[in-house]
N, CA and C of each residue as an Amber inpcrd file, in Angstrom:
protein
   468
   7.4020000   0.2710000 -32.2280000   6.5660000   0.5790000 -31.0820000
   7.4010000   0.4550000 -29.8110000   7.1280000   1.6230000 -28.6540000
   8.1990000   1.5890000 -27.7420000   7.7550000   0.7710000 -26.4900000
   8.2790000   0.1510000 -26.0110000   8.0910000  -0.3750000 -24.6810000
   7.6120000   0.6170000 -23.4430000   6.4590000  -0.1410000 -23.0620000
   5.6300000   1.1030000 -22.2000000   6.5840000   0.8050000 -20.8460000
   6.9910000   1.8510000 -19.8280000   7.3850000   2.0800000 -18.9600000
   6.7230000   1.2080000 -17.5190000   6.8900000   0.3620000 -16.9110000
   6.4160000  -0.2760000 -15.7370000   6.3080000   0.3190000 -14.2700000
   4.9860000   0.9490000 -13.8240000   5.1690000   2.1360000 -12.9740000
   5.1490000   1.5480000 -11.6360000   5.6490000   2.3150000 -11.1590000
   6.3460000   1.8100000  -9.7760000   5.1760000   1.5510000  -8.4900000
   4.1520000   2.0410000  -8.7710000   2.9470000   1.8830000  -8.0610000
   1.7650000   2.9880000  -8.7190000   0.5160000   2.4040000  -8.3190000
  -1.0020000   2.9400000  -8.9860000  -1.7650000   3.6930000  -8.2750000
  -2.0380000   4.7450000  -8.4850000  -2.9070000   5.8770000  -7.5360000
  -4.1900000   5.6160000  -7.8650000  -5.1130000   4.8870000  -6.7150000
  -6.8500000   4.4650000  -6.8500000  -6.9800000   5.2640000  -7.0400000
  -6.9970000   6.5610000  -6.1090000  -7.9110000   7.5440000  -5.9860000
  -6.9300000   8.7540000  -5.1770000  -7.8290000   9.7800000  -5.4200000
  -7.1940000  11.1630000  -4.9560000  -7.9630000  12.5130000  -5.1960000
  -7.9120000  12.8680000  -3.5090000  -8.5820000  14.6540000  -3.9400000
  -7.3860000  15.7230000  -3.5900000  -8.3730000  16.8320000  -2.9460000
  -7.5520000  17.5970000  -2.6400000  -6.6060000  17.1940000  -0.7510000
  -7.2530000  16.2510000  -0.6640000  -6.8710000  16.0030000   0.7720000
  -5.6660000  14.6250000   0.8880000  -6.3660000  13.6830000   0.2620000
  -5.8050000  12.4450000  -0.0690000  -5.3730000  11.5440000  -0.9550000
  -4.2800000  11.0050000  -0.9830000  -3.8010000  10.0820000  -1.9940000
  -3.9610000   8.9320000  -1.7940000  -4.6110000   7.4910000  -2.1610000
  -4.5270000   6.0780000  -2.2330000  -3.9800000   5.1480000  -2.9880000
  -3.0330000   4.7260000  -3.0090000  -2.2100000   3.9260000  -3.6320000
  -1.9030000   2.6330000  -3.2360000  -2.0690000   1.6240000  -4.3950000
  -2.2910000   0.2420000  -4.4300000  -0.0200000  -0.1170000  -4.0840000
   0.2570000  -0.5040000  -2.8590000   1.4180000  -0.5340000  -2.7050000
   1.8340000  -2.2860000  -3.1400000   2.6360000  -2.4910000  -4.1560000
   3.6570000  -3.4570000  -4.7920000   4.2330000  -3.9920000  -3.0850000
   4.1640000  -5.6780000  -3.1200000   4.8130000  -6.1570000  -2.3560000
   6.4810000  -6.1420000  -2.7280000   6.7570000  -6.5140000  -1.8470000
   8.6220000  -6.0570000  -2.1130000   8.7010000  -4.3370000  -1.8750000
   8.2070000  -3.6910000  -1.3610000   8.2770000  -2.1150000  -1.9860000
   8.1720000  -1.6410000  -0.4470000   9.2110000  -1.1260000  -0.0810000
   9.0030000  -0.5000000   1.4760000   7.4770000   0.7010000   1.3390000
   7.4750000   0.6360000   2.5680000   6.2660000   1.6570000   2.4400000
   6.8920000   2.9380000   2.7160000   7.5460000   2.9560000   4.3240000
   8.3740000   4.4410000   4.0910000   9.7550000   4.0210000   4.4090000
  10.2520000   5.0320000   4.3490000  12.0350000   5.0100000   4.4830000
  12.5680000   4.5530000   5.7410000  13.4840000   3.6990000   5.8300000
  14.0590000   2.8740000   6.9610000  15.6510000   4.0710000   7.2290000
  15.6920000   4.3600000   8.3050000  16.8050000   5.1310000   8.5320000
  17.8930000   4.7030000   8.1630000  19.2360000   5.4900000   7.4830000
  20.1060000   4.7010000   7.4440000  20.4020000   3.9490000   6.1760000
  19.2440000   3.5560000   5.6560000  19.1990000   2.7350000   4.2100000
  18.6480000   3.7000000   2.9720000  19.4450000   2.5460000   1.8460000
  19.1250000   3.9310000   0.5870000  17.5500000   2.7220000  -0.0910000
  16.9070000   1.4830000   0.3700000  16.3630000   1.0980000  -0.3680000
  14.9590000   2.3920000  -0.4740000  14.4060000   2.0070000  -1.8370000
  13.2340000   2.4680000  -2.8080000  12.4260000   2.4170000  -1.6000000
  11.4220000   3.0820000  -1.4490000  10.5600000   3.2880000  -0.8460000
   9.1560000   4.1060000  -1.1320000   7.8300000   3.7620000  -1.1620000
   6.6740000   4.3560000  -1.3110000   6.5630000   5.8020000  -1.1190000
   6.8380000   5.9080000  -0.0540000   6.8950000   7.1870000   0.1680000
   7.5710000   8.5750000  -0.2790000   9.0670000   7.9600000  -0.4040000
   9.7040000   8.9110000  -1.6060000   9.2010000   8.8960000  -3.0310000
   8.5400000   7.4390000  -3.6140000   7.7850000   8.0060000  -4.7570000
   6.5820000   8.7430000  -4.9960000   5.8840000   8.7520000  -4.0390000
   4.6770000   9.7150000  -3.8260000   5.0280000  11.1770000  -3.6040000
   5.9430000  11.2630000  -2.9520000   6.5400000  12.2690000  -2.8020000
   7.2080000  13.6040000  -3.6660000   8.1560000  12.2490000  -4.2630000
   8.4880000  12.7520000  -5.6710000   7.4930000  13.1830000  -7.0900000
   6.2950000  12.2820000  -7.0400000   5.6880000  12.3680000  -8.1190000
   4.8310000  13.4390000  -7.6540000   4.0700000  14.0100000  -6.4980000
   3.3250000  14.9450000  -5.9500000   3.8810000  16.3740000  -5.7910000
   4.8950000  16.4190000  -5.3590000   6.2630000  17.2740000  -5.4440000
   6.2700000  18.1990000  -5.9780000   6.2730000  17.6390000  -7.6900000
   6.3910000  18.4490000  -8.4920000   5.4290000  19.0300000  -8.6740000
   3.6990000  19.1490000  -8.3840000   2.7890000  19.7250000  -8.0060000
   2.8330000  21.0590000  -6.5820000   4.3470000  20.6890000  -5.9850000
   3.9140000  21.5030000  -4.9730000   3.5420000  21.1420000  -3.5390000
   3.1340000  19.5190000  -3.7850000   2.4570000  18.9580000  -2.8780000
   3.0320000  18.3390000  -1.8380000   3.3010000  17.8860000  -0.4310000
   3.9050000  17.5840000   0.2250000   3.1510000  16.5140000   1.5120000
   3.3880000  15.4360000   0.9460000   2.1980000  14.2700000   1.5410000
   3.4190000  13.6200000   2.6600000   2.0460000  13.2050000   3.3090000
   2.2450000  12.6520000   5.3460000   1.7160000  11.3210000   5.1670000
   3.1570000  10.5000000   5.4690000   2.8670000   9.1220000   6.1740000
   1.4570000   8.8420000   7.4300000   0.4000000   8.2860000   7.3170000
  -0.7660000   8.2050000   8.0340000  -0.4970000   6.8150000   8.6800000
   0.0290000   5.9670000   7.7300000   0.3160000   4.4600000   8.4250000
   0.8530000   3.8680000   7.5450000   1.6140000   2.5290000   7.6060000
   2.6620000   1.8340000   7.1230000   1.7850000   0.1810000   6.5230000
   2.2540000  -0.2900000   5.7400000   2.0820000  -1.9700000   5.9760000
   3.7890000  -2.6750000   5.3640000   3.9940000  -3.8250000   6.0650000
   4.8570000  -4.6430000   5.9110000   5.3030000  -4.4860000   4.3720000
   6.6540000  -3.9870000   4.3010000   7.7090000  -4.7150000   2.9930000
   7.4450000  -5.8210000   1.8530000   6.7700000  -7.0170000   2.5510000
   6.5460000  -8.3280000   1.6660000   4.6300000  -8.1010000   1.8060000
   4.1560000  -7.3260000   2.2210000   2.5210000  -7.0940000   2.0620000
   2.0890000  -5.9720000   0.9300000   1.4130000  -6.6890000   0.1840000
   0.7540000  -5.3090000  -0.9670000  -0.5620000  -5.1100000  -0.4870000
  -1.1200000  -4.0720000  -0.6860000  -2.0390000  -3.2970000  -0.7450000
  -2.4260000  -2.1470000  -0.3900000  -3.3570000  -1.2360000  -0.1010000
  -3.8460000   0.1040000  -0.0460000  -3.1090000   0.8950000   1.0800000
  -2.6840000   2.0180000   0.4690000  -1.6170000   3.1010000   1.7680000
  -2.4770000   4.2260000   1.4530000  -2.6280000   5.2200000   2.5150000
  -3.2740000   6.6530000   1.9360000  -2.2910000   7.4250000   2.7110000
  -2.0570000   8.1080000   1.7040000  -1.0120000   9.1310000   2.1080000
  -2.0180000  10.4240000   2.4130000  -1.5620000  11.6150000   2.9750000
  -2.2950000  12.2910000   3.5140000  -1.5440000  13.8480000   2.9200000
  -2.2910000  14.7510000   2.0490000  -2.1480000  15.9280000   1.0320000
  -2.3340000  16.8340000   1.9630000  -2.4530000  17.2580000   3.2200000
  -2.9010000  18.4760000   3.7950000  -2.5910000  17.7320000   4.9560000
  -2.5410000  18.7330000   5.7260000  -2.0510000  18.8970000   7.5000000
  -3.2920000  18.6730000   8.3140000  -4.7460000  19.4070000   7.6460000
  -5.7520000  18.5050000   8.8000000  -6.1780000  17.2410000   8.5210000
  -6.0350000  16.8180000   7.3360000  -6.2590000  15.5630000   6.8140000
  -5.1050000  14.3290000   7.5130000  -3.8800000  14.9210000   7.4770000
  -3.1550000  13.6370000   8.1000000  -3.8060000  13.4710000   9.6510000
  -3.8680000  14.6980000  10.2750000  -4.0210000  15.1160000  11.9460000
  -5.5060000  13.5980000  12.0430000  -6.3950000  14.3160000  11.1720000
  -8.0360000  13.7090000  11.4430000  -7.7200000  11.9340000  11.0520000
  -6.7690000  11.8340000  10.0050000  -6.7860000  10.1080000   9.6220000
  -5.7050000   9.6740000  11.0310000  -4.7260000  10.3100000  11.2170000
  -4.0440000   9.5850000  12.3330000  -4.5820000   9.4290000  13.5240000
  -5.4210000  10.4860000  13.7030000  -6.4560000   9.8310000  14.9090000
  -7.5370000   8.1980000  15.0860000  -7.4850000   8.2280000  13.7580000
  -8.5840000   7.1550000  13.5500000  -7.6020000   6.2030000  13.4800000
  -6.4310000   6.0550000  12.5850000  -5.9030000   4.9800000  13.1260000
  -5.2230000   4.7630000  14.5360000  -4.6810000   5.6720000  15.6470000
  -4.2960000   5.9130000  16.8510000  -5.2150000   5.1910000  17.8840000
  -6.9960000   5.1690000  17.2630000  -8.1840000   5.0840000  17.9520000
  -8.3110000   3.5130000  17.3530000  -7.8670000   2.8040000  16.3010000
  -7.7990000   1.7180000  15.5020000  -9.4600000   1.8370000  15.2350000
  -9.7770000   2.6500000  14.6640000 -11.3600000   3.2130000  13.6440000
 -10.9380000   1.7560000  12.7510000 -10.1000000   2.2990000  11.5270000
  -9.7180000   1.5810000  10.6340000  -9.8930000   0.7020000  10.6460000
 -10.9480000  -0.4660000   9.7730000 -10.9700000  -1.8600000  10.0140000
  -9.6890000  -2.6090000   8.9940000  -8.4080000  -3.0400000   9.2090000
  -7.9650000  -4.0560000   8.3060000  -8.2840000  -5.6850000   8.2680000
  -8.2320000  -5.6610000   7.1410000  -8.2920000  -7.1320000   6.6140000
  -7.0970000  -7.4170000   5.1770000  -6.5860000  -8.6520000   5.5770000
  -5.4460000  -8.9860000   4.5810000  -6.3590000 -10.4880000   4.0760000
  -5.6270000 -10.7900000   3.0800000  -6.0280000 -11.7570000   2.5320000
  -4.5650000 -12.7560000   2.1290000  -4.1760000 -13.9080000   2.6730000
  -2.8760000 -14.2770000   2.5510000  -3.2010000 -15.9160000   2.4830000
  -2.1350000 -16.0460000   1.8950000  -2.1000000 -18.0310000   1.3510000
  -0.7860000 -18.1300000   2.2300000  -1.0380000 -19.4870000   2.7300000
  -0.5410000 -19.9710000   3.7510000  -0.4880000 -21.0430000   3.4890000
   1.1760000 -21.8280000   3.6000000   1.3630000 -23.0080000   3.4110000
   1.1080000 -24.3860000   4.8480000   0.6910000 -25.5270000   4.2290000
  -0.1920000 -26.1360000   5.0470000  -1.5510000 -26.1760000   5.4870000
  -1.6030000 -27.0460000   6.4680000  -3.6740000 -27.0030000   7.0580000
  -3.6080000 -26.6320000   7.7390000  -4.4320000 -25.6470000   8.6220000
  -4.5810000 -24.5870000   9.8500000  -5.3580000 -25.7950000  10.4350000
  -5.3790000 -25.9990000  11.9400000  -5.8040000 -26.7930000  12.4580000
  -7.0760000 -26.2630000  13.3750000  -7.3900000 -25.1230000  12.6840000
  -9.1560000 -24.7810000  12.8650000  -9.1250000 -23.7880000  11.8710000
 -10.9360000 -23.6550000  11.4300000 -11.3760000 -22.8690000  10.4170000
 -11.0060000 -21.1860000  10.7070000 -11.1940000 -20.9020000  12.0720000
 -11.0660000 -19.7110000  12.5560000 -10.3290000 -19.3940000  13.8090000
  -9.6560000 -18.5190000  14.0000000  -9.1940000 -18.3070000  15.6420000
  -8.4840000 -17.2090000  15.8560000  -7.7980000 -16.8020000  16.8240000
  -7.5000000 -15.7590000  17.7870000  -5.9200000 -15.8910000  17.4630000
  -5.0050000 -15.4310000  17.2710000  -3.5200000 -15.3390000  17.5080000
  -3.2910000 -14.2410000  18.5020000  -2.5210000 -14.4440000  19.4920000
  -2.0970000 -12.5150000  20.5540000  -0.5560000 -13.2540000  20.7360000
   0.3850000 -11.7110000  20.3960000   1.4740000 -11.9380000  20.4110000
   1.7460000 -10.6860000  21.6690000   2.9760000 -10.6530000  21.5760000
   3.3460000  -9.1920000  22.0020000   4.6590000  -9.0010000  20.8000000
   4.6610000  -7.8410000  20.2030000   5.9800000  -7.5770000  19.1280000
   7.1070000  -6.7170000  19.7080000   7.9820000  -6.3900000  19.5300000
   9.3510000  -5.7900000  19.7420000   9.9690000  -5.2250000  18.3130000
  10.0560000  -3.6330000  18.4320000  10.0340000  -3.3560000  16.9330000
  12.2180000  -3.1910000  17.1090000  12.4490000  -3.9410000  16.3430000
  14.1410000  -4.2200000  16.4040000  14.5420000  -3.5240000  15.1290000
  15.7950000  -2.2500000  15.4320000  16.0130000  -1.1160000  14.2640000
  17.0130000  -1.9870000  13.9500000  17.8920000  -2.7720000  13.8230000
  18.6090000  -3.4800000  12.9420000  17.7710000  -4.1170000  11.7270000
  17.6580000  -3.4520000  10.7460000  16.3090000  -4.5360000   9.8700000
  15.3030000  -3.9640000   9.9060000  15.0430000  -3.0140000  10.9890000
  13.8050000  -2.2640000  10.9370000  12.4830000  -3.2730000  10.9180000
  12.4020000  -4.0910000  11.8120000  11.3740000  -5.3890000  11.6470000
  11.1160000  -5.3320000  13.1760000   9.6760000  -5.9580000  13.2390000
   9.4600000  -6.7670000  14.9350000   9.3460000  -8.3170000  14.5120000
   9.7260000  -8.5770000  16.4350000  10.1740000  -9.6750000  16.5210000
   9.1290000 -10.3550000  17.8140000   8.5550000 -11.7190000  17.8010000
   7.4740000 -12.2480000  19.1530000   8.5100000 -12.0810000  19.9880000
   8.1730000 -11.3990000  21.1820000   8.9220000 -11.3170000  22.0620000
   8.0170000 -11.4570000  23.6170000   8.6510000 -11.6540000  24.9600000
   8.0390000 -12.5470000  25.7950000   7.0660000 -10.8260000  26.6080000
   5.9460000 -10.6810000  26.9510000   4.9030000 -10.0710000  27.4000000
   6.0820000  -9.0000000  28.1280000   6.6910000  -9.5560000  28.8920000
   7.2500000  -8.9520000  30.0010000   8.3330000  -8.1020000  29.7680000
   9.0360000  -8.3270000  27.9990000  10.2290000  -7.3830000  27.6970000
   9.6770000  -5.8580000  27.6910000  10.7220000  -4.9820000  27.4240000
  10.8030000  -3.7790000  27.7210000  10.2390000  -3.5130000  25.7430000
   9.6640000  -2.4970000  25.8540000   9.3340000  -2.3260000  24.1910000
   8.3580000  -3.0200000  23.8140000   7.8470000  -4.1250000  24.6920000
   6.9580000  -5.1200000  23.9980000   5.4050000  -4.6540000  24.0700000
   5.0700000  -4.9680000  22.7270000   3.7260000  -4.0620000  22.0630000
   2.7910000  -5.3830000  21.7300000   1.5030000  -5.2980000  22.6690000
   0.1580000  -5.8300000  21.9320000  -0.0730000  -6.2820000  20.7620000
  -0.2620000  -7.4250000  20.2690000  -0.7060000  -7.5400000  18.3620000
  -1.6430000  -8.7480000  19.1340000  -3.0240000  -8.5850000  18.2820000
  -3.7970000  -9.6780000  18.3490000  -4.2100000  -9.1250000  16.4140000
  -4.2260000 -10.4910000  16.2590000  -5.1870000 -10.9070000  15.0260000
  -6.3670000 -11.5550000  14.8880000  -7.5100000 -12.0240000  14.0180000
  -8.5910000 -12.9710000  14.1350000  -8.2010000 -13.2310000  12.7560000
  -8.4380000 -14.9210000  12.5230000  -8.3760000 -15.1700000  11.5040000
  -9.5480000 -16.1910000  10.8490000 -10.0050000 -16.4330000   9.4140000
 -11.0380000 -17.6670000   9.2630000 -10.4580000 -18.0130000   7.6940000
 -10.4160000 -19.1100000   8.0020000  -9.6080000 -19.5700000   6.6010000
 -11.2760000 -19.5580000   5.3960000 -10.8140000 -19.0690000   4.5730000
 -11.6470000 -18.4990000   3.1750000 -11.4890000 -19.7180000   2.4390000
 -10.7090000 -20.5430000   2.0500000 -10.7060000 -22.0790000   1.0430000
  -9.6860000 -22.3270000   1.7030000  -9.7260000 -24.1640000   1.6900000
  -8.5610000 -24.9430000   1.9450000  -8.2760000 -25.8370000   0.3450000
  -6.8100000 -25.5810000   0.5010000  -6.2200000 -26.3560000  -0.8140000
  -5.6600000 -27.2620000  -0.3250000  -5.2630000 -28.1710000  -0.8600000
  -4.6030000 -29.5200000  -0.6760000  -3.0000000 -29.1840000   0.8670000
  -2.5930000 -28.4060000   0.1690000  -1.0980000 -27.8400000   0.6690000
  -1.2760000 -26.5960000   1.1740000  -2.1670000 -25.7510000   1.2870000
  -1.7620000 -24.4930000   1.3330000  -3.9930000 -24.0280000   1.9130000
  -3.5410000 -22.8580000   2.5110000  -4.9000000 -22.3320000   3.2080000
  -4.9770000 -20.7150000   2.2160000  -6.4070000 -19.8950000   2.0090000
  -6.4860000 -18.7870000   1.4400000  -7.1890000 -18.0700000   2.8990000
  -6.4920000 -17.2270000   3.6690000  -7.2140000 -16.9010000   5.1650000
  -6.7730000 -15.7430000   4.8380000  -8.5100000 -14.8000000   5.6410000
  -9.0710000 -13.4440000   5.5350000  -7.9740000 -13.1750000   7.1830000
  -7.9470000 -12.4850000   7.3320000  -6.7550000 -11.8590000   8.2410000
  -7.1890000 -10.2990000   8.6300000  -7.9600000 -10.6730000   9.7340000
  -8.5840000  -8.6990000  10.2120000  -7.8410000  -8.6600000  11.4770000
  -6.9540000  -7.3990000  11.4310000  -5.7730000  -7.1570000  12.4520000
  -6.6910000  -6.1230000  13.5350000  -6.1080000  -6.4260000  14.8070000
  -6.8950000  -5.3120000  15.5750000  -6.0540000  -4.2200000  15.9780000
């Protein structure tokens, strides 16, 4: 009996417009300039491809974050979803374990970020730098464990 193949990521759902795929932490979402690492997007790409099909980045999540990406199968479909996220329609929520006790059940984080192409990452940077971009979060911790917190995480 042969060893079943371990697929590189799982398609929820899909029509003629859209693709949803459950994205593997560790797994870039799209391609970082410059670099040859694996990336989501070239596998959607590739695997749709060969259909003919030619799918649009709509939005990204973090490298070390898994969960839901929708790639976008048609040109008014990316246009109509990038608006909604542009407009932040989109409600996210993450769900993340966190080492230590949060020293309240719920609260507010506001940063400002700085997106730095060495690494292709942002960085907290002070209100007043040049590049520096808005991030607020709300957070409410979901269970506390001894060592470690399970907190719902809705980004604005």
């Amino acid at each position: 009996m042969g060893r079943r193949k371990k697929r590189e990521f799982y398609i929820i759902d899909q029509d003629k417009d859209l693709i949803v795929i459950d994205k593997p932490a560790g797994l870039l979402a799209v391609p970082i300039p410059g670099s040859r690492a694996k990336n989501l997007y070239d596998l959607v790409q590739r695997h749709l491809g060969k259909h003919g099909v030619n799918v649009r980045t709509v939005h990204r999540i973090d490298r070390f974050t898994s969960g839901i990406m929708i790639f976008a199968k048609r040109r008014r479909a990316y246009e109509h979803l990038g608006e909604q996220f542009k407009t932040h329609t989109p409600k996210r929520t993450y769900l993340a374990l966190v080492r230590g006790r949060l020293g309240k059940e719920e609260g507010v984080l506001e940063h400002h970020l700085k997106l730095i192409r060495k690494g292709f990452r942002n960085i907290v940077v002070d209100p007043s730098e040049k590049g520096a971009t808005p991030a607020r979060l709300e957070y409410k911790v979901q269970e506390q464990y001894r060592d470690a917190a399970l907190v719902a995480i809705r980004l604005d």
